[in-house]
Coordinates of C-alpha atoms and ligand atoms in Angstrom, one line a residue:
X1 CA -6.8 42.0 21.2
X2 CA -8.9 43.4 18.3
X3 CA -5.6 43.7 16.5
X4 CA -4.3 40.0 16.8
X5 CA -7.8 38.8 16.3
X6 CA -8.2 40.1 13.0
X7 CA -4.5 38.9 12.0
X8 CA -5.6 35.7 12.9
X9 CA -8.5 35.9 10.8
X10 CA -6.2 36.7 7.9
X11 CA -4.0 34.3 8.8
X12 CA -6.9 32.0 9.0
X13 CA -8.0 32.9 5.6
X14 CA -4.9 33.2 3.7
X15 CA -3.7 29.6 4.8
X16 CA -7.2 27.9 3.9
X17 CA -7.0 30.2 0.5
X18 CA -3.3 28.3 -0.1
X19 CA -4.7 24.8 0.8
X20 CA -7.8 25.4 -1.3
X21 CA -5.3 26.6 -4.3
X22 CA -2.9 23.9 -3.9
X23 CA -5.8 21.6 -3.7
X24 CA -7.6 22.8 -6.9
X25 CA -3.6 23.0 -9.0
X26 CA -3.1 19.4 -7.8
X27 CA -6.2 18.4 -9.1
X28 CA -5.8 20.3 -12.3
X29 CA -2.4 18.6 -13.0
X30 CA -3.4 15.3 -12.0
X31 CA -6.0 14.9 -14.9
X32 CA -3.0 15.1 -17.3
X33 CA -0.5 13.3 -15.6
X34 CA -1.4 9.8 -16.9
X35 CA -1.0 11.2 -20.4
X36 CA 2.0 13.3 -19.6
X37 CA 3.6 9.9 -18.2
X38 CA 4.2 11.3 -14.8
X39 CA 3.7 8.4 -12.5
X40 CA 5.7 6.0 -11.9
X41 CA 6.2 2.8 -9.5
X42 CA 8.7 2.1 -7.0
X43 CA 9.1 -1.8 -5.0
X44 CA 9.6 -2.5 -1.7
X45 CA 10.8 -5.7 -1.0
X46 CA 9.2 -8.1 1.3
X47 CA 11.6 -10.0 3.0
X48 CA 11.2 -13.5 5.2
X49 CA 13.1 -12.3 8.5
X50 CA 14.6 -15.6 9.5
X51 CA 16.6 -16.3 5.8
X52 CA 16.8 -12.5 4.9
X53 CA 16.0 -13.3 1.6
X54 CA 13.0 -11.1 -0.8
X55 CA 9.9 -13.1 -1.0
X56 CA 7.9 -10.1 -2.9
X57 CA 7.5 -6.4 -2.9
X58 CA 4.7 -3.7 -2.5
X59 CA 4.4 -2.0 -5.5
X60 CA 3.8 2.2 -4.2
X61 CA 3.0 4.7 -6.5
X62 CA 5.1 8.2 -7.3
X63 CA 4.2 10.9 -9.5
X64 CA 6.2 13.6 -10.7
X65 CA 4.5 16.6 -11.6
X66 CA 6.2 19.4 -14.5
X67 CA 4.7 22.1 -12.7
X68 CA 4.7 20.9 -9.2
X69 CA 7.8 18.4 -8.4
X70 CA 7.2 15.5 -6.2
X71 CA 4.0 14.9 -5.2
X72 CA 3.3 12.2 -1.7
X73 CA 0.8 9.7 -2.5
X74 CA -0.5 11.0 0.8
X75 CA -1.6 14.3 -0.5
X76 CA -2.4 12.9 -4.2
X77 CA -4.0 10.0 -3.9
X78 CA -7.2 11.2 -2.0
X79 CA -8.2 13.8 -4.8
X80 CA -7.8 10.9 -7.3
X81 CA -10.2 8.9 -5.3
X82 CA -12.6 11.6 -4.7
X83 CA -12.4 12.8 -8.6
X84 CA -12.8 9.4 -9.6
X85 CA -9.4 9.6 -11.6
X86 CA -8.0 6.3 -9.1
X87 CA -9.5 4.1 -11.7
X88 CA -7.2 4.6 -14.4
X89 CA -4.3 5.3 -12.2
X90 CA -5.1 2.3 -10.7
X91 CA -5.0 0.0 -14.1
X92 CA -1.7 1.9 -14.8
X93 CA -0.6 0.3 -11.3
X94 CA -1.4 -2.8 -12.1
X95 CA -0.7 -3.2 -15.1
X96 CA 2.7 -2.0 -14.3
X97 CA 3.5 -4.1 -11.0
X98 CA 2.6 -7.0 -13.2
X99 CA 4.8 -6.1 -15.9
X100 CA 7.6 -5.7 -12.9
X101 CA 6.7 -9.4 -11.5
X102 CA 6.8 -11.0 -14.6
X103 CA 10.3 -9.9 -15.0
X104 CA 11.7 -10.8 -11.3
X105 CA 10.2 -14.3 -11.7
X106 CA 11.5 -14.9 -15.1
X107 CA 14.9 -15.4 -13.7
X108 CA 14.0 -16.2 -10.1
X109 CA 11.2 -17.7 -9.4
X110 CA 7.8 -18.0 -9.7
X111 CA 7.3 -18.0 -6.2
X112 CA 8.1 -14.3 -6.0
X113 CA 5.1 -12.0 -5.3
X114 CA 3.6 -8.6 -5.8
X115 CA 1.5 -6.8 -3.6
X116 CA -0.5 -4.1 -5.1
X117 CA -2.7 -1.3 -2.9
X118 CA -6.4 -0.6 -3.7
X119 CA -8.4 2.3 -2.6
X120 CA -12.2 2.1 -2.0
X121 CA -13.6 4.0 -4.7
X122 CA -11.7 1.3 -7.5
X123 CA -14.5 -1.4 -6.0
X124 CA -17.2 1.2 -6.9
X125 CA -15.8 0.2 -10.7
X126 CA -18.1 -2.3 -12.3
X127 CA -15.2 -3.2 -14.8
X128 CA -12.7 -3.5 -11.8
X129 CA -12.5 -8.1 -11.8
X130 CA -12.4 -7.9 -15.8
X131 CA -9.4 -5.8 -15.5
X132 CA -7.7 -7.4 -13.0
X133 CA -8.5 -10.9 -14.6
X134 CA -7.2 -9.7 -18.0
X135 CA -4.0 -7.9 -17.0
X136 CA -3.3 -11.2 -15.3
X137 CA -3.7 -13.1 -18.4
X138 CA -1.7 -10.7 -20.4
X139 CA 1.2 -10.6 -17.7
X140 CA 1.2 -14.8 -17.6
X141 CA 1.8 -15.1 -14.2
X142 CA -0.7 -17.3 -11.8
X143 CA -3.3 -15.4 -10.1
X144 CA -1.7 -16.5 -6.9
X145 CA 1.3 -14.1 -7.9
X146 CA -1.0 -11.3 -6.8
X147 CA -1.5 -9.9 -3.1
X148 CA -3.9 -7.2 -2.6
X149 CA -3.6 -5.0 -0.2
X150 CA -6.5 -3.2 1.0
X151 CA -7.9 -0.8 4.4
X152 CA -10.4 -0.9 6.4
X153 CA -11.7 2.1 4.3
X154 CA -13.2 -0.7 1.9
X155 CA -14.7 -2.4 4.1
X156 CA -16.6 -0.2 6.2
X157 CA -18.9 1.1 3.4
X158 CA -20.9 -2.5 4.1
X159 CA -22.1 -2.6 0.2
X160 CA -22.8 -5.8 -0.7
X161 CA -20.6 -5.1 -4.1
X162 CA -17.5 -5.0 -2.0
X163 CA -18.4 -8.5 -0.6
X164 CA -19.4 -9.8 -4.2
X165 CA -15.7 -8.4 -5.2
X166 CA -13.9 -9.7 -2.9
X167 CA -15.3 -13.4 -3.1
X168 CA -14.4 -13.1 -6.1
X169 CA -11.0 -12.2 -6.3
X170 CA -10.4 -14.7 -3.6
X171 CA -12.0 -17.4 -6.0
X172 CA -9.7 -16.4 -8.6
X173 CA -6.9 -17.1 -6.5
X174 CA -5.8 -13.7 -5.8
X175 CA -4.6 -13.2 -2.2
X176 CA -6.1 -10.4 0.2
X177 CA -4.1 -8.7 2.3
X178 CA -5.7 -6.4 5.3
X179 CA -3.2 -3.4 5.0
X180 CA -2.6 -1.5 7.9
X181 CA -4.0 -3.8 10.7
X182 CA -4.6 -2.7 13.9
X183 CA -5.7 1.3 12.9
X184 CA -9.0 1.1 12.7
X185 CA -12.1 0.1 14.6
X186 CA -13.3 -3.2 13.3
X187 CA -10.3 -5.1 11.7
X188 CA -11.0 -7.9 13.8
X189 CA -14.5 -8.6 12.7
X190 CA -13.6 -7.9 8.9
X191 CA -10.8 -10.5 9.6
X192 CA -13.1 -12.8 10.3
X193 CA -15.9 -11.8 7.8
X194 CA -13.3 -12.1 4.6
X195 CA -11.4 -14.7 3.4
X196 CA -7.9 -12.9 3.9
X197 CA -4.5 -14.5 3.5
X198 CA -2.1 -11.6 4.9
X199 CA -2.3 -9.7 8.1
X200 CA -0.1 -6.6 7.8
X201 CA 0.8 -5.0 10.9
X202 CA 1.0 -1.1 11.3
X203 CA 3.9 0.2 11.4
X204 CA 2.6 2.7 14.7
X205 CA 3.0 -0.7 16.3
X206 CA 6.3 -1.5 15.5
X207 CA 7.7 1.7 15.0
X208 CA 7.5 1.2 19.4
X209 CA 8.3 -2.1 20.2
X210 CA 12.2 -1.7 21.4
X211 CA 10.4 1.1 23.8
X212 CA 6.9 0.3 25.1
X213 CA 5.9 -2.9 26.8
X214 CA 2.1 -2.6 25.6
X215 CA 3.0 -2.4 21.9
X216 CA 5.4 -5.6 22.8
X217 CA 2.5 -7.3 24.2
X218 CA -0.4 -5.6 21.1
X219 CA 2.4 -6.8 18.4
X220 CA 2.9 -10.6 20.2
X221 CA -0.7 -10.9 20.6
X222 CA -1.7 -9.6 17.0
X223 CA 0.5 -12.2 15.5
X224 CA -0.8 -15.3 17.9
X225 CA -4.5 -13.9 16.3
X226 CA -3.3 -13.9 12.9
X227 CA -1.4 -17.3 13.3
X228 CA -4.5 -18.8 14.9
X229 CA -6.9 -17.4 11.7
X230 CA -4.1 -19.2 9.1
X231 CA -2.8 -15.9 7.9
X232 CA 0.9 -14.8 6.8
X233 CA 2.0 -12.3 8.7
X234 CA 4.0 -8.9 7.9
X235 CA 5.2 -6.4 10.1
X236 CA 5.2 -3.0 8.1
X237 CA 8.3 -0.1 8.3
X238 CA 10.9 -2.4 10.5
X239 CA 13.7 0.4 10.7
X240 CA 16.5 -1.2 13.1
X241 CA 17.5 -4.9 14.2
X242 CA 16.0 -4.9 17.5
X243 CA 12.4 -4.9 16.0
X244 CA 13.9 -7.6 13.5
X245 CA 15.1 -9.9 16.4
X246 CA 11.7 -9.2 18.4
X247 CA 9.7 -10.1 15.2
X248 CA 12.0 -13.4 14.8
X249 CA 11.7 -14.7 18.6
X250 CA 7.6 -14.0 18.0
X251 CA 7.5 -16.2 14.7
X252 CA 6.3 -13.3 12.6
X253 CA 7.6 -14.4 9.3
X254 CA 7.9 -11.4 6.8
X255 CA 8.8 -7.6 6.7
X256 CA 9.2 -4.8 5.3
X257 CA 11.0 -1.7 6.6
X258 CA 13.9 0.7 5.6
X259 CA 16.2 -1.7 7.7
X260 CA 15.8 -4.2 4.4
X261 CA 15.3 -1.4 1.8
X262 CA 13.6 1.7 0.9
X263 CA 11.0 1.3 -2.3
X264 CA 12.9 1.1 -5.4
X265 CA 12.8 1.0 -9.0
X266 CA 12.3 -2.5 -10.4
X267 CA 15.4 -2.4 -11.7
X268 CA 17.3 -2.3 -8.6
X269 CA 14.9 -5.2 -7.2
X270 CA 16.1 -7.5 -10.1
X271 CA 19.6 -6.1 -9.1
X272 CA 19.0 -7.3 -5.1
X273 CA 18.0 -10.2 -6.2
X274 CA 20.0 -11.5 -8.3
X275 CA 22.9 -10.9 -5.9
X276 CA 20.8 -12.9 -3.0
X277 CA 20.9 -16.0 -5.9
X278 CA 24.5 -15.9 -6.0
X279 CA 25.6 -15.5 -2.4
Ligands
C2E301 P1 1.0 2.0 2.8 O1 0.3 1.1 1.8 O2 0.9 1.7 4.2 O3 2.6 1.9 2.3 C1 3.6 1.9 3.2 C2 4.3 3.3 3.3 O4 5.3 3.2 4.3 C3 5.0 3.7 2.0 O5 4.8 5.1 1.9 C4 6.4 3.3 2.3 O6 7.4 4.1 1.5 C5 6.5 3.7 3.8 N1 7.6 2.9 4.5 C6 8.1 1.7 4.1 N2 9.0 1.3 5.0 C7 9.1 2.2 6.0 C8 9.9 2.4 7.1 O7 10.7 1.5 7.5 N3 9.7 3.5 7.9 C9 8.9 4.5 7.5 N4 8.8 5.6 8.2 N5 8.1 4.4 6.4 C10 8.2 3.3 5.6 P2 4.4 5.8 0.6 O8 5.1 5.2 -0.6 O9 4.6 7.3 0.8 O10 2.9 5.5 0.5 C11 2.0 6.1 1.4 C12 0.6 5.5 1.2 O11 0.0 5.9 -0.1 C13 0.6 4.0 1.2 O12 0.6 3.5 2.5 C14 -0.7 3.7 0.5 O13 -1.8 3.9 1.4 C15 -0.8 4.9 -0.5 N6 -0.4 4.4 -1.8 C16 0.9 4.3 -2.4 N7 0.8 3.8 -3.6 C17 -0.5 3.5 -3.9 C18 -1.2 3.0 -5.0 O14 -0.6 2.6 -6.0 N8 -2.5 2.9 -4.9 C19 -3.2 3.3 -3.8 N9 -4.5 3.1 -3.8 N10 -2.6 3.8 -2.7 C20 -1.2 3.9 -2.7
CA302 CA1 0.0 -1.0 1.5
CA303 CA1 0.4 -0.3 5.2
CA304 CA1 -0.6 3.5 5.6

Protein backbone atom coordinates (compact mmCIF):
# COMPACT_ATOMS: atom_id res chain seq x y z
CA UNK A 1 0.00 0.00 0.00
CA UNK A 2 2.96 2.24 1.00
CA UNK A 3 4.41 1.33 -2.41
CA UNK A 4 1.41 2.39 -4.72
CA UNK A 5 0.86 5.29 -2.51
CA UNK A 6 4.07 6.88 -3.15
CA UNK A 7 3.84 5.98 -7.06
CA UNK A 8 0.75 7.83 -6.96
CA UNK A 9 2.40 10.70 -5.40
CA UNK A 10 4.87 10.66 -8.25
CA UNK A 11 2.47 10.15 -10.55
CA UNK A 12 0.57 12.96 -9.04
CA UNK A 13 3.57 15.18 -9.23
CA UNK A 14 5.03 14.45 -12.49
CA UNK A 15 1.57 15.05 -14.33
CA UNK A 16 0.96 18.47 -12.49
CA UNK A 17 4.88 19.20 -13.30
CA UNK A 18 3.96 18.48 -17.29
CA UNK A 19 0.64 20.59 -17.12
CA UNK A 20 2.54 23.32 -15.22
CA UNK A 21 5.35 23.13 -18.09
CA UNK A 22 3.14 22.98 -20.96
CA UNK A 23 1.30 25.77 -19.32
CA UNK A 24 4.31 28.06 -18.81
CA UNK A 25 5.88 26.99 -22.90
CA UNK A 26 2.35 27.86 -24.15
CA UNK A 27 2.46 30.98 -22.59
CA UNK A 28 6.01 31.72 -23.58
CA UNK A 29 5.23 31.16 -27.26
CA UNK A 30 2.07 32.86 -27.27
CA UNK A 31 3.72 36.38 -26.56
CA UNK A 32 5.40 36.03 -29.97
CA UNK A 33 2.96 34.48 -31.97
CA UNK A 34 1.21 37.72 -33.13
CA UNK A 35 4.61 38.89 -34.40
CA UNK A 36 5.63 35.57 -35.74
CA UNK A 37 2.12 35.61 -37.71
CA UNK A 38 0.93 32.42 -36.28
CA UNK A 39 -2.75 32.80 -35.95
CA UNK A 40 -4.92 32.63 -38.24
CA UNK A 41 -8.96 32.64 -38.88
CA UNK A 42 -11.13 30.09 -40.08
CA UNK A 43 -15.36 30.73 -41.07
CA UNK A 44 -18.01 28.75 -40.31
CA UNK A 45 -20.95 29.41 -42.20
CA UNK A 46 -24.26 30.27 -40.79
CA UNK A 47 -26.78 28.83 -42.75
CA UNK A 48 -30.83 29.59 -42.86
CA UNK A 49 -32.13 25.86 -42.50
CA UNK A 50 -35.29 26.18 -44.53
CA UNK A 51 -33.41 27.63 -48.09
CA UNK A 52 -29.93 25.98 -47.15
CA UNK A 53 -28.39 28.90 -48.25
CA UNK A 54 -25.11 30.91 -45.92
CA UNK A 55 -26.43 33.93 -44.31
CA UNK A 56 -22.99 34.59 -42.27
CA UNK A 57 -20.18 32.84 -40.53
CA UNK A 58 -18.42 32.76 -37.09
CA UNK A 59 -15.17 33.78 -37.43
CA UNK A 60 -12.91 31.11 -34.82
CA UNK A 61 -9.48 31.57 -34.15
CA UNK A 62 -6.36 29.02 -34.91
CA UNK A 63 -2.86 29.39 -34.14
CA UNK A 64 -0.09 27.47 -35.21
CA UNK A 65 2.78 27.35 -33.08
CA UNK A 66 6.80 26.71 -34.67
CA UNK A 67 7.60 24.94 -31.63
CA UNK A 68 4.46 23.47 -30.58
CA UNK A 69 1.95 22.58 -33.70
CA UNK A 70 -1.65 23.13 -33.44
CA UNK A 71 -2.70 24.67 -30.59
CA UNK A 72 -7.05 24.41 -29.50
CA UNK A 73 -8.47 27.71 -28.75
CA UNK A 74 -9.64 25.68 -25.77
CA UNK A 75 -6.34 25.40 -24.19
CA UNK A 76 -4.88 28.81 -25.61
CA UNK A 77 -7.29 31.19 -25.34
CA UNK A 78 -7.60 31.19 -21.41
CA UNK A 79 -3.78 32.02 -20.85
CA UNK A 80 -4.34 34.95 -23.38
CA UNK A 81 -7.11 36.16 -21.28
CA UNK A 82 -5.48 35.73 -17.99
CA UNK A 83 -2.09 37.33 -19.37
CA UNK A 84 -3.94 40.01 -20.81
CA UNK A 85 -2.47 39.14 -24.40
CA UNK A 86 -6.61 38.67 -25.72
CA UNK A 87 -6.53 42.29 -26.46
CA UNK A 88 -4.30 42.36 -29.29
CA UNK A 89 -5.22 38.95 -30.44
CA UNK A 90 -8.54 40.13 -30.34
CA UNK A 91 -7.99 43.41 -32.67
CA UNK A 92 -6.11 40.87 -35.00
CA UNK A 93 -9.61 38.99 -34.95
CA UNK A 94 -11.42 41.66 -35.88
CA UNK A 95 -9.74 43.31 -37.89
CA UNK A 96 -9.32 40.13 -39.87
CA UNK A 97 -13.09 38.81 -39.91
CA UNK A 98 -13.86 42.27 -41.25
CA UNK A 99 -11.35 42.20 -43.90
CA UNK A 100 -13.04 38.53 -44.73
CA UNK A 101 -16.73 40.16 -44.72
CA UNK A 102 -15.82 42.88 -46.80
CA UNK A 103 -14.80 40.49 -49.43
CA UNK A 104 -17.95 37.98 -49.27
CA UNK A 105 -20.26 40.94 -49.51
CA UNK A 106 -18.45 42.62 -52.32
CA UNK A 107 -19.79 40.07 -54.72
CA UNK A 108 -22.75 38.76 -52.70
CA UNK A 109 -24.34 40.84 -50.76
CA UNK A 110 -24.37 43.13 -48.16
CA UNK A 111 -26.72 41.28 -46.26
CA UNK A 112 -24.06 38.70 -45.43
CA UNK A 113 -22.78 38.72 -41.79
CA UNK A 114 -19.97 38.05 -39.48
CA UNK A 115 -20.01 36.92 -36.12
CA UNK A 116 -17.00 37.54 -34.11
CA UNK A 117 -16.38 35.91 -30.28
CA UNK A 118 -15.28 38.18 -27.33
CA UNK A 119 -13.87 37.06 -24.08
CA UNK A 120 -14.38 38.98 -20.81
CA UNK A 121 -11.25 40.38 -20.09
CA UNK A 122 -11.38 42.49 -23.84
CA UNK A 123 -14.36 44.67 -22.02
CA UNK A 124 -11.80 45.33 -19.23
CA UNK A 125 -10.05 47.44 -22.34
CA UNK A 126 -10.90 51.04 -22.13
CA UNK A 127 -9.90 51.44 -25.92
CA UNK A 128 -12.08 48.31 -26.76
CA UNK A 129 -15.56 50.70 -28.71
CA UNK A 130 -12.79 52.95 -30.43
CA UNK A 131 -11.38 49.90 -31.95
CA UNK A 132 -14.23 48.27 -32.88
CA UNK A 133 -15.73 51.66 -34.19
CA UNK A 134 -12.65 52.29 -36.32
CA UNK A 135 -11.97 48.90 -37.81
CA UNK A 136 -15.59 49.20 -38.87
CA UNK A 137 -14.92 52.43 -40.63
CA UNK A 138 -11.77 51.12 -42.19
CA UNK A 139 -13.51 47.78 -43.40
CA UNK A 140 -16.75 49.98 -44.96
CA UNK A 141 -19.15 47.74 -44.10
CA UNK A 142 -22.48 48.87 -41.85
CA UNK A 143 -22.16 48.36 -38.22
CA UNK A 144 -25.14 46.03 -38.64
CA UNK A 145 -22.66 43.61 -40.56
CA UNK A 146 -21.28 42.75 -37.16
CA UNK A 147 -22.70 40.00 -34.61
CA UNK A 148 -20.98 39.66 -31.42
CA UNK A 149 -20.96 36.77 -29.81
CA UNK A 150 -20.39 36.71 -26.17
CA UNK A 151 -20.86 34.17 -22.64
CA UNK A 152 -22.26 34.50 -19.82
CA UNK A 153 -18.62 34.89 -18.49
CA UNK A 154 -19.13 38.69 -19.35
CA UNK A 155 -21.85 39.17 -17.85
CA UNK A 156 -21.57 37.72 -14.58
CA UNK A 157 -18.79 40.11 -13.39
CA UNK A 158 -21.89 42.80 -12.82
CA UNK A 159 -19.38 45.90 -13.52
CA UNK A 160 -21.20 48.55 -14.55
CA UNK A 161 -18.42 49.05 -17.62
CA UNK A 162 -19.73 45.87 -19.22
CA UNK A 163 -23.30 47.42 -19.16
CA UNK A 164 -21.81 50.93 -20.43
CA UNK A 165 -20.20 48.67 -23.38
CA UNK A 166 -22.67 46.95 -24.39
CA UNK A 167 -25.29 49.79 -24.66
CA UNK A 168 -23.10 51.00 -26.54
CA UNK A 169 -22.28 48.71 -29.05
CA UNK A 170 -25.91 48.06 -29.37
CA UNK A 171 -26.34 51.88 -30.16
CA UNK A 172 -23.88 51.66 -32.77
CA UNK A 173 -25.82 49.14 -34.44
CA UNK A 174 -23.77 46.20 -33.69
CA UNK A 175 -25.73 43.08 -32.97
CA UNK A 176 -25.30 40.92 -29.63
CA UNK A 177 -25.36 37.60 -29.75
CA UNK A 178 -25.70 35.41 -26.23
CA UNK A 179 -23.26 32.51 -27.28
CA UNK A 180 -23.68 29.40 -25.81
CA UNK A 181 -27.27 29.67 -24.32
CA UNK A 182 -28.52 27.52 -21.99
CA UNK A 183 -24.93 26.53 -19.98
CA UNK A 184 -24.89 28.72 -17.46
CA UNK A 185 -26.96 29.83 -14.54
CA UNK A 186 -28.59 33.13 -15.37
CA UNK A 187 -28.91 33.39 -19.17
CA UNK A 188 -32.40 34.04 -18.75
CA UNK A 189 -32.21 37.11 -16.72
CA UNK A 190 -29.13 38.52 -18.79
CA UNK A 191 -31.59 37.89 -21.80
CA UNK A 192 -33.76 40.12 -20.51
CA UNK A 193 -31.34 42.72 -18.91
CA UNK A 194 -29.46 43.31 -22.45
CA UNK A 195 -30.64 44.33 -25.55
CA UNK A 196 -29.57 41.01 -27.52
CA UNK A 197 -30.48 40.20 -31.09
CA UNK A 198 -29.23 36.45 -31.32
CA UNK A 199 -29.96 33.47 -29.08
CA UNK A 200 -27.43 30.75 -29.82
CA UNK A 201 -28.33 27.50 -28.61
CA UNK A 202 -25.67 25.00 -27.08
CA UNK A 203 -24.79 22.53 -28.97
CA UNK A 204 -25.10 19.92 -25.52
CA UNK A 205 -28.67 20.59 -26.51
CA UNK A 206 -28.73 19.62 -29.77
CA UNK A 207 -26.00 17.40 -29.94
CA UNK A 208 -29.32 15.06 -28.08
CA UNK A 209 -32.32 15.93 -29.69
CA UNK A 210 -32.81 12.72 -32.13
CA UNK A 211 -32.33 10.73 -28.57
CA UNK A 212 -33.72 12.40 -25.48
CA UNK A 213 -37.33 13.66 -25.18
CA UNK A 214 -36.28 16.45 -22.50
CA UNK A 215 -33.67 18.05 -24.64
CA UNK A 216 -36.63 17.91 -27.47
CA UNK A 217 -38.83 19.64 -25.13
CA UNK A 218 -35.57 22.26 -23.46
CA UNK A 219 -34.69 22.97 -27.35
CA UNK A 220 -38.67 23.59 -28.49
CA UNK A 221 -39.18 25.64 -25.48
CA UNK A 222 -35.85 27.65 -25.72
CA UNK A 223 -36.71 28.73 -29.14
CA UNK A 224 -40.65 29.67 -28.24
CA UNK A 225 -38.57 32.05 -25.31
CA UNK A 226 -36.27 33.43 -27.75
CA UNK A 227 -39.07 33.94 -30.51
CA UNK A 228 -41.26 35.55 -27.85
CA UNK A 229 -38.16 38.14 -26.69
CA UNK A 230 -37.73 39.09 -30.81
CA UNK A 231 -34.49 37.35 -31.12
CA UNK A 232 -32.92 35.27 -34.21
CA UNK A 233 -32.29 32.07 -33.34
CA UNK A 234 -29.24 29.62 -33.97
CA UNK A 235 -28.85 26.18 -33.14
CA UNK A 236 -24.98 25.58 -32.61
CA UNK A 237 -22.88 22.12 -33.98
CA UNK A 238 -26.08 20.49 -36.04
CA UNK A 239 -24.15 17.21 -37.15
CA UNK A 240 -26.98 15.07 -39.03
CA UNK A 241 -30.46 15.81 -40.84
CA UNK A 242 -32.65 14.64 -38.13
CA UNK A 243 -31.67 17.66 -35.88
CA UNK A 244 -32.00 19.81 -39.22
CA UNK A 245 -35.60 18.59 -39.83
CA UNK A 246 -36.42 18.85 -35.89
CA UNK A 247 -35.02 22.50 -36.04
CA UNK A 248 -37.21 23.20 -39.34
CA UNK A 249 -40.66 21.76 -37.88
CA UNK A 250 -39.80 24.08 -34.58
CA UNK A 251 -39.22 27.37 -36.71
CA UNK A 252 -35.61 27.80 -35.51
CA UNK A 253 -34.24 29.64 -38.46
CA UNK A 254 -30.36 29.39 -38.59
CA UNK A 255 -27.43 26.88 -37.96
CA UNK A 256 -24.46 25.95 -37.84
CA UNK A 257 -22.98 22.48 -37.59
CA UNK A 258 -20.54 20.05 -39.47
CA UNK A 259 -23.67 18.82 -41.30
CA UNK A 260 -23.40 22.33 -43.36
CA UNK A 261 -19.63 22.79 -43.01
CA UNK A 262 -16.66 22.59 -40.88
CA UNK A 263 -14.85 26.21 -40.23
CA UNK A 264 -12.87 27.16 -43.22
CA UNK A 265 -10.63 29.51 -44.74
CA UNK A 266 -12.32 32.51 -46.19
CA UNK A 267 -11.36 31.54 -49.27
CA UNK A 268 -13.30 28.44 -49.50
CA UNK A 269 -16.45 30.49 -48.03
CA UNK A 270 -16.25 32.94 -51.14
CA UNK A 271 -15.86 29.56 -53.01
CA UNK A 272 -19.38 28.03 -51.29
CA UNK A 273 -20.85 30.84 -52.06
CA UNK A 274 -20.39 31.77 -55.04
CA UNK A 275 -21.57 28.24 -56.14
CA UNK A 276 -24.97 28.78 -54.00
CA UNK A 277 -25.43 32.20 -56.49
CA UNK A 278 -25.29 30.13 -59.40
CA UNK A 279 -27.34 27.11 -58.62
P1 LIG B 1 -17.69 28.52 -29.64
O1 LIG B 1 -17.73 30.01 -29.76
O2 LIG B 1 -18.86 27.86 -28.99
O3 LIG B 1 -17.45 27.99 -31.12
C1 LIG B 1 -18.03 26.82 -31.63
C2 LIG B 1 -17.08 25.65 -31.57
O4 LIG B 1 -17.79 24.47 -31.98
C3 LIG B 1 -15.91 25.78 -32.53
O5 LIG B 1 -14.80 25.14 -31.91
C4 LIG B 1 -16.38 24.97 -33.74
O6 LIG B 1 -15.32 24.50 -34.53
C5 LIG B 1 -17.11 23.84 -33.06
N1 LIG B 1 -18.14 23.23 -33.92
C6 LIG B 1 -18.84 23.81 -34.92
N2 LIG B 1 -19.73 22.95 -35.47
C7 LIG B 1 -19.62 21.79 -34.79
C8 LIG B 1 -20.29 20.51 -34.88
O7 LIG B 1 -21.18 20.27 -35.70
N3 LIG B 1 -19.90 19.56 -33.98
C9 LIG B 1 -18.93 19.78 -33.06
N4 LIG B 1 -18.61 18.77 -32.24
N5 LIG B 1 -18.27 20.97 -32.94
C10 LIG B 1 -18.61 21.96 -33.80
P2 LIG B 1 -13.36 25.81 -31.87
O8 LIG B 1 -13.08 26.50 -33.17
O9 LIG B 1 -12.40 24.77 -31.40
O10 LIG B 1 -13.50 26.94 -30.78
C11 LIG B 1 -13.69 26.61 -29.44
C12 LIG B 1 -13.99 27.82 -28.61
O11 LIG B 1 -12.87 28.70 -28.55
C13 LIG B 1 -15.12 28.65 -29.18
O12 LIG B 1 -16.36 28.08 -28.83
C14 LIG B 1 -14.86 29.98 -28.50
O13 LIG B 1 -15.36 29.99 -27.19
C15 LIG B 1 -13.34 30.01 -28.44
N6 LIG B 1 -12.83 30.84 -29.56
C16 LIG B 1 -12.55 30.49 -30.83
N7 LIG B 1 -12.10 31.55 -31.53
C17 LIG B 1 -12.13 32.61 -30.69
C18 LIG B 1 -11.80 34.01 -30.81
O14 LIG B 1 -11.43 34.53 -31.88
N8 LIG B 1 -11.94 34.79 -29.69
C19 LIG B 1 -12.40 34.27 -28.51
N9 LIG B 1 -12.50 35.10 -27.47
N10 LIG B 1 -12.72 32.98 -28.36
C20 LIG B 1 -12.60 32.15 -29.44
CA1 LIG C 1 -19.10 31.50 -30.50
CA1 LIG D 1 -21.00 28.62 -28.90
CA1 LIG E 1 -18.45 26.87 -26.49
Amino acid sequence: AKKSGRNTYTFFTESMNRGVSRELALEEQLHGALKRNEFRLVFQPQIDVVSGTIVGAEALLRWHNHLLGDISPEEFIPIAEHTGLIIPIGEFVLTSALQAVTQWQAHYGSELRIAVNLSPRQFRDPNLIDFIKSALNRSGVSASTLELEITEGVLMSGHSFIDEALQDLSELGIRLAMDDFGTGYSSLSYLRRYSFDTLKIDRSFIKDISVSTANRELVTAIIAMGHALGLEIVAEGVECTKQQTFLCEHQCQYAQGYLFNRPMNADDVTEALSQQSTS
